[in-house]
Coordinates of C-alpha atoms and ligand atoms in Angstrom, one line a residue:
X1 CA 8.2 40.7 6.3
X2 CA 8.6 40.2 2.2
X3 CA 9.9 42.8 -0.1
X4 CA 8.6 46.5 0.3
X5 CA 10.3 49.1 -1.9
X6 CA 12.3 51.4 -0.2
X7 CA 10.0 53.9 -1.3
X8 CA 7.0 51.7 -0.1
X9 CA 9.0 51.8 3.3
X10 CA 9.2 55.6 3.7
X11 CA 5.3 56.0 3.0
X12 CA 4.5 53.1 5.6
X13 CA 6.9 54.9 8.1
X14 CA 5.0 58.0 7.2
X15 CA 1.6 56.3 8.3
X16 CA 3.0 54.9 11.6
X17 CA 4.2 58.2 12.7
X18 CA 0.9 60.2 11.4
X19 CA -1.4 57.3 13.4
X20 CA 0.8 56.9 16.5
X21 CA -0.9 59.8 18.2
X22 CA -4.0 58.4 17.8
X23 CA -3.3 55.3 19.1
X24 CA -2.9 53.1 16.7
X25 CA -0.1 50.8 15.1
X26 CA 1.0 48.2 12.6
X27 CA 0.1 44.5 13.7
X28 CA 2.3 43.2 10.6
X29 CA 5.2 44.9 12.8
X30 CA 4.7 42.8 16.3
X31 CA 2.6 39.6 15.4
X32 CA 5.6 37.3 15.9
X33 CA 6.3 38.9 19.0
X34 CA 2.8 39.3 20.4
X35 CA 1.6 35.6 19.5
X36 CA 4.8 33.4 20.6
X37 CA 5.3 29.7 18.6
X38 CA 5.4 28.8 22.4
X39 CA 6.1 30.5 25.3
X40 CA 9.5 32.5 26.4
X41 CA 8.5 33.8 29.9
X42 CA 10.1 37.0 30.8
X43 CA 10.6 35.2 34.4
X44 CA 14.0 33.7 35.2
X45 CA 15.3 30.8 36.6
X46 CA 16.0 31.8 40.4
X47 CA 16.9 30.5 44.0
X48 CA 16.3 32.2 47.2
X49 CA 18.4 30.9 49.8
X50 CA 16.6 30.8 53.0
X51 CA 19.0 31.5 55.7
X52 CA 19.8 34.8 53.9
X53 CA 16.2 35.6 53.7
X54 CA 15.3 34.9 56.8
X55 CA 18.6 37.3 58.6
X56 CA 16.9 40.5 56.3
X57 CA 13.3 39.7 57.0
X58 CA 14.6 39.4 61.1
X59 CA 16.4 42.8 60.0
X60 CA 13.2 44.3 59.0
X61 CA 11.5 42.7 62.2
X62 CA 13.8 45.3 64.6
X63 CA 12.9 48.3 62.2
X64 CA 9.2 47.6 62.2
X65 CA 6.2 45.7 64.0
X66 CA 3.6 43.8 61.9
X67 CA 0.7 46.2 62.8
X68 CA 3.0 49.6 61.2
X69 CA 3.7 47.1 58.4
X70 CA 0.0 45.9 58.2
X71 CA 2.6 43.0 56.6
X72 CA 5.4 42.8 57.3
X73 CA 6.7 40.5 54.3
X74 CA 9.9 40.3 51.7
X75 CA 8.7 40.3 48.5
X76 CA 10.3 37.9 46.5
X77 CA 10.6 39.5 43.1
X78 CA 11.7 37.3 40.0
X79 CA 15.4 39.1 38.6
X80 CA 13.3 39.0 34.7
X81 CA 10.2 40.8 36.5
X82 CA 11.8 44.3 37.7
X83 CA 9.6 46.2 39.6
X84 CA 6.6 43.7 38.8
X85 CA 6.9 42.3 42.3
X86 CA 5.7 39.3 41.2
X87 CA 7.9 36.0 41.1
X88 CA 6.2 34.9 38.2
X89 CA 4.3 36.9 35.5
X90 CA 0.9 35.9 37.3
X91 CA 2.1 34.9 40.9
X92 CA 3.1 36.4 43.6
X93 CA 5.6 35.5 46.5
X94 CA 6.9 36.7 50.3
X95 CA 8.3 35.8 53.5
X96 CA 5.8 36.9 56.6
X97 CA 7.0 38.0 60.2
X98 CA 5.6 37.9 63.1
X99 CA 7.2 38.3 66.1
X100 CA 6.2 36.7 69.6
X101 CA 3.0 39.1 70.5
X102 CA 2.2 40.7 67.3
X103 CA -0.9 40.7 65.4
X104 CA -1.3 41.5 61.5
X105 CA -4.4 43.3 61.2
X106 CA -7.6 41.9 59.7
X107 CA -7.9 43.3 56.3
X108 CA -9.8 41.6 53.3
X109 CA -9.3 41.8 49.5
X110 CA -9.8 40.3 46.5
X111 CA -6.8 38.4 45.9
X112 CA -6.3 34.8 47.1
X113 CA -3.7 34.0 49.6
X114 CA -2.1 30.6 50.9
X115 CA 0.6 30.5 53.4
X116 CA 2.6 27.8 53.9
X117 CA 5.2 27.8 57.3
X118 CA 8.5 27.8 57.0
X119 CA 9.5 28.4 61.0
X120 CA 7.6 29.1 64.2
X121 CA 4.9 27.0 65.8
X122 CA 1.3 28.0 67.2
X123 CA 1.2 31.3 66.1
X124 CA -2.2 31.5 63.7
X125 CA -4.2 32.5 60.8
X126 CA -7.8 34.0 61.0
X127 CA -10.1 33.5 58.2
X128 CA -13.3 35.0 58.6
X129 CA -13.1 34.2 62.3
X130 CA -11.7 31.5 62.7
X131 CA -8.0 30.3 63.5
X132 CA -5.9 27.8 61.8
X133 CA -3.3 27.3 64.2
X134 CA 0.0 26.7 62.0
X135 CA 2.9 24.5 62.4
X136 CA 5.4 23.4 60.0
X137 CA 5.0 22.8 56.7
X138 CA 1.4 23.5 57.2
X139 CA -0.6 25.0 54.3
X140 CA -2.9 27.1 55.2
X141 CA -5.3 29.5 52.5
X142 CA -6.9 33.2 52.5
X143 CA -9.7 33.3 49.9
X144 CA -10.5 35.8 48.0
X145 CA -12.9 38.3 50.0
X146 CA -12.6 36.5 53.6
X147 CA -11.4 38.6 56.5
X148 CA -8.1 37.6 57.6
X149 CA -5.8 38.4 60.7
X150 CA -2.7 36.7 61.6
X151 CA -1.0 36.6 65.3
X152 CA 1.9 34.9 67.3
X153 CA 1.0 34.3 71.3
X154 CA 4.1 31.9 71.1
X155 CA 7.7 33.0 72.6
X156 CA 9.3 32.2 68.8
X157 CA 8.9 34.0 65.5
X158 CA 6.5 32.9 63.2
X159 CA 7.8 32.8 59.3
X160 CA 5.9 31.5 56.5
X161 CA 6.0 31.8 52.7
X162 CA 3.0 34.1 51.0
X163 CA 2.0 33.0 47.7
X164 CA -0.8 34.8 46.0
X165 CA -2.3 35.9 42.8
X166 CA -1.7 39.8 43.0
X167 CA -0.4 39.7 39.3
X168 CA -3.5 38.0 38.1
X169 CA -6.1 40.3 40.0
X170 CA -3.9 43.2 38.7
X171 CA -3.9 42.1 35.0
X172 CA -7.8 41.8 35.4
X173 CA -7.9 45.1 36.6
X174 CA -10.2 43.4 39.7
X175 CA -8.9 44.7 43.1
X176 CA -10.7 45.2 46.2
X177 CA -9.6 46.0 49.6
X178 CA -10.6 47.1 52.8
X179 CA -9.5 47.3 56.4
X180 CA -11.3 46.1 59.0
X181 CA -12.3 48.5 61.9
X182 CA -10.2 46.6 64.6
X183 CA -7.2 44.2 64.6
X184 CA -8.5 41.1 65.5
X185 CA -12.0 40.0 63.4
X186 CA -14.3 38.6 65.8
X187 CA -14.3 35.2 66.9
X188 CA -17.0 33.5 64.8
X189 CA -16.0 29.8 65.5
X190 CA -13.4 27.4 67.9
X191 CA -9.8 26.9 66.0
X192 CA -10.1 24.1 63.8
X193 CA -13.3 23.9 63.5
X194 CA -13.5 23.9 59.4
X195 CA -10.8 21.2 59.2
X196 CA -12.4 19.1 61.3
X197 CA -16.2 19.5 59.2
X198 CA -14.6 19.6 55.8
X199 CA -10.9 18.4 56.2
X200 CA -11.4 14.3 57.4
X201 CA -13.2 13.4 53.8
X202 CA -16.3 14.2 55.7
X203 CA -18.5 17.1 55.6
X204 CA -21.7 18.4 58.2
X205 CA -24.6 17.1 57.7
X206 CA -26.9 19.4 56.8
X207 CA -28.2 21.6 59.5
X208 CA -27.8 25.2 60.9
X209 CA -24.2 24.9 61.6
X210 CA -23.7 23.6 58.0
X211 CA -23.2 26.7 56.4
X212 CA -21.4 29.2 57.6
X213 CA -18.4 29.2 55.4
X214 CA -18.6 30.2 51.6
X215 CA -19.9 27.3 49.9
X216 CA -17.2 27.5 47.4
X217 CA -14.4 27.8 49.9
X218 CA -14.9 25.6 53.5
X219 CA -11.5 24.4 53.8
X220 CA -8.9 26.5 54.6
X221 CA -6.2 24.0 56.3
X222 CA -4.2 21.4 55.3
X223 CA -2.0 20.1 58.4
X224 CA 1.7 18.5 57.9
X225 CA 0.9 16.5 60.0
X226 CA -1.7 14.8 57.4
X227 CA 0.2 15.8 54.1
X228 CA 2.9 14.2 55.2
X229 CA 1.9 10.7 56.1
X230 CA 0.1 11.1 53.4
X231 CA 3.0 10.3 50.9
X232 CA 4.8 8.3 53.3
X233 CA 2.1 5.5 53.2
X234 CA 2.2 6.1 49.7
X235 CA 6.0 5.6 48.7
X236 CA 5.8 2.5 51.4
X237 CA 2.9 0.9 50.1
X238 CA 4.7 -0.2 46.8
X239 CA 2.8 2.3 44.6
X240 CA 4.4 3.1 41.2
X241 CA 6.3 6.0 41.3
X242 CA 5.2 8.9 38.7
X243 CA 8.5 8.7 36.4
X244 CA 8.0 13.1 36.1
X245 CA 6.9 13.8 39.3
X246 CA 7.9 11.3 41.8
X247 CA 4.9 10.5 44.1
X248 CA 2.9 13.4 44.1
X249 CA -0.3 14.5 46.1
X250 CA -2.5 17.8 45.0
X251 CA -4.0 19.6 47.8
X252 CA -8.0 19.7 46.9
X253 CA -11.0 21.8 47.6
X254 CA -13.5 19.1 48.9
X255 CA -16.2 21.0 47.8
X256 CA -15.2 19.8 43.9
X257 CA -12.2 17.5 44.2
X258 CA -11.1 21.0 41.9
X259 CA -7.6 23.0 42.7
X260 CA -7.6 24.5 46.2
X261 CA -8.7 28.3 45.1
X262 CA -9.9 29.8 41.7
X263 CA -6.8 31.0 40.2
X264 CA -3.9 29.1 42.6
X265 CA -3.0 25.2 43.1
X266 CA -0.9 23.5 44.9
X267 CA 1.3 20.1 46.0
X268 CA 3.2 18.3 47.5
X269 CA 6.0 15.5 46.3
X270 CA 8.1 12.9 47.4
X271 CA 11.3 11.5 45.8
X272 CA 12.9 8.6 47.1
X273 CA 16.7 9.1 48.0
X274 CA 18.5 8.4 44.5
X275 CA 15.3 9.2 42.3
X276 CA 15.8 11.3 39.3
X277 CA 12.5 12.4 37.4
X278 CA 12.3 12.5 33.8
X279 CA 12.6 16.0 31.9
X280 CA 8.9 17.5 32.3
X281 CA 7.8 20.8 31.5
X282 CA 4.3 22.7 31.6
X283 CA 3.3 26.0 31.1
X284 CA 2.4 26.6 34.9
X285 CA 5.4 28.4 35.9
X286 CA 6.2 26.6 39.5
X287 CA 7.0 27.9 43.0
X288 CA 8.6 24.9 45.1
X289 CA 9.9 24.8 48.5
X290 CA 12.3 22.5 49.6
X291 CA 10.4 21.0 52.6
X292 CA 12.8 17.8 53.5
X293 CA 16.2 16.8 52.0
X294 CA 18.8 17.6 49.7
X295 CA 19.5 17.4 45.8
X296 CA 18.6 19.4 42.6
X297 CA 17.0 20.8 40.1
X298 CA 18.4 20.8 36.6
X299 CA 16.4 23.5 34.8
X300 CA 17.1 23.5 30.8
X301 CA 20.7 22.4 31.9
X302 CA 21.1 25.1 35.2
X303 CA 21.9 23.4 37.9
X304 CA 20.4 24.6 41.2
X305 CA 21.5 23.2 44.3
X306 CA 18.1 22.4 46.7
X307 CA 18.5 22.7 50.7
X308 CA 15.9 22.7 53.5
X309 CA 13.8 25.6 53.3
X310 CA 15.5 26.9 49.7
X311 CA 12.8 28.7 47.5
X312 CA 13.2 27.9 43.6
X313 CA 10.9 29.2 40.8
X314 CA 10.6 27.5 37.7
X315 CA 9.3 29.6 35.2
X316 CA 6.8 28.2 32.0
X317 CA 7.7 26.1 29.9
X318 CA 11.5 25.3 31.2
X319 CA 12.1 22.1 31.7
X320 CA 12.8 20.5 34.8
X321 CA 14.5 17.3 36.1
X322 CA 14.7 16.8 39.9
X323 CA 17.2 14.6 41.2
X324 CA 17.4 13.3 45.0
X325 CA 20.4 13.0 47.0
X326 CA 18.6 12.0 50.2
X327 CA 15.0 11.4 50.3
X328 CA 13.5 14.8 49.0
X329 CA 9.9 16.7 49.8
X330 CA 9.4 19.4 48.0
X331 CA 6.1 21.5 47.8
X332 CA 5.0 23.5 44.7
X333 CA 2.2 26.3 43.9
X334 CA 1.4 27.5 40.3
X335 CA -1.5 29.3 38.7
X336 CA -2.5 25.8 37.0
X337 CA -5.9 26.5 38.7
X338 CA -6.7 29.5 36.9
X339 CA -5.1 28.5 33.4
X340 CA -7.0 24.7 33.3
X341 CA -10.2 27.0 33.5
X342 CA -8.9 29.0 30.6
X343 CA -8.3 26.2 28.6
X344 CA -4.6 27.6 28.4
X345 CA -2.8 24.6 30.3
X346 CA -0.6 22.3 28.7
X347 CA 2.7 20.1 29.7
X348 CA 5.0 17.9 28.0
X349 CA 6.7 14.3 30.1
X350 CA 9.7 13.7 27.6
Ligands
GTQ1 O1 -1.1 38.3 54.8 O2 -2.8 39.4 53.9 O3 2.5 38.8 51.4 O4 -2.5 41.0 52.0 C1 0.8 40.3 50.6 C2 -0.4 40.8 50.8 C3 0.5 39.0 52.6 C4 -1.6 39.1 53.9 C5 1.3 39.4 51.5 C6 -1.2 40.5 51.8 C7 -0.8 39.5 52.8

């Protein structure tokens, strides 16, 4: 601020005390502060390591079953975000549990979940009635307001990653939840059966089966086992590689060709052993998973060393260069979604 007299000073210091109780302060004090030249996320840089995860989340799986828990999940809480429980300022993240013959109970709410698997085969996902059976690497989502249970028949623990938008509901002030009156949410429709009306580039013709998912929401499953080949066929077929990104696919909601839920969006990326990506950075502040491979991440200079299964955040606006030491897959989730409809989005490929 410019000149003020001292004695100026004293009288404005006088008027901040005397309004304070009423609830009401200087803006000339906090502008810089409150409207940034560009953005300094609170959020740090950090790596979870998923071996040492996974040995306290099987900790927590002798000391309590999935139904006490409702969830039985480790939140992964960003080190700048104390007590936020969010991993970034809008995002949330967590590992899930379920042991062989354990069911989550079907609750519902507001917020938008996906999952994506980190360990375990077979065990499932309920939406509304329906199972998603999950293998590796699969992504599976929980819209907002859809009835979910999840459960593991198999003889191995089930672990997958949360990610879901409880610090953006909260901010909104916009959460609703409710249990459902028994575990399980009755059987509305075979497993699979969304995938395979929506999910093959297809969808029902009309007719009375058409319609019994949310319009805005069908698809709730998107298989490895299609991801995958997805970007193999791609790096093989001579494509030109995306300098900042590598090859890169965006899981879609078919109903728009739009991110896959209102405020959450997600991909996946392939970097050919050797590749190194061009600084990038975007205000999305990124989850990624380190699905295949080995190298790192060089985040405004920190170097972070990236191993099967390793969790990294990148927070807004930091810039990022990947580079690949073997041939590296790496999948990502950020509130882009939800900031693209705020017209709030923007990136920068140096
Ligand atoms: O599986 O429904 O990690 O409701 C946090 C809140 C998982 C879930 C979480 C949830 C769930």
């Amino acid at each position: 601020m410019t000149q003020l007299t001292n004695d100026n000073r004293a009288q404005l210091e006088t008027l901040y005390q005397q309004m304070e109780p009423e609830g009401l302060y200087p803006l000339w004090e906090k502008l810089a502060a409150l409207v940034l030249p560009q953005p300094q996320s609170p959020a740090q840089v950090h790596k979870w390591v998923y071996d040492n995860a996974r040995d306290y989340l099987m900790r927590a799986g002798d000391l309590i079953s999935a139904k006490d828990a409702e969830r039985r999940v480790l939140i992964l809480e960003n080190p700048g975000l104390p007590g936020h429980s969010g991993i970034t300022p809008s995002l949330y993240a967590g590992l899930q549990l379920i042991l062989p013959g354990e069911v989550a109970p079907a609750h519902r709410h507001a917020q938008c979940a996906l999952r994506f698997v980190l360990e375990g085969e077979d065990a499932y996902t309920a939406v509304d009635g329906e199972k998603a059976v999950m293998r590796p690497f699969d992504l599976v989502l929980t819209p907002g307001g859809q009835w979910h249970d999840h459960g593991n028949p198999t003889d191995k623990p089930m672990i997958w990653l949360d990610g879901l938008d409880i610090p953006t509901v909260r901010h909104f002030d916009a959460s609703f939840a409710e249990h459902y009156h028994e575990d399980r949410f009755p059987e509305q429709a075979p497993a699979g059966d969304s995938l395979n009306r929506y999910g093959r580039n297809m969808r029902p013709l009309k007719g009375h089966t058409a319609d019994r998912r949310p319009a805005h929401q069908p698809l709730f499953h998107y298989p490895y086992a299609e991801w995958r080949p997805a970007l193999d066929a791609l790096a093989e077929s001579g494509a030109e590689i995306d300098p900042h990104l590598g090859h890169a696919l965006e899981f879609m909601n078919p109903i728009d060709g739009g991110p896959i839920m209102a405020t959450i969006s997600a991909h996946v990326r392939l970097l050919p052993n050797g590749f190194q990506t061009r600084p990038r950075r975007a205000t999305d502040g990124t989850i990624f998973v380190v699905v295949e491979g080995t190298g790192e991440a060089v985040i405004e200079g920190e170097t972070v060393a990236l191993n099967h299964r390793d969790i990294v955040v990148v927070p807004s606006w930091k810039q990022v260069v990947f580079k690949a030491e073997s041939q590296l897959v790496l999948f990502g989730y950020s509130d882009k979604a939800c900031q693209e409809k705020l017209n709030l989005y923007k990136e920068e490929n140096a």
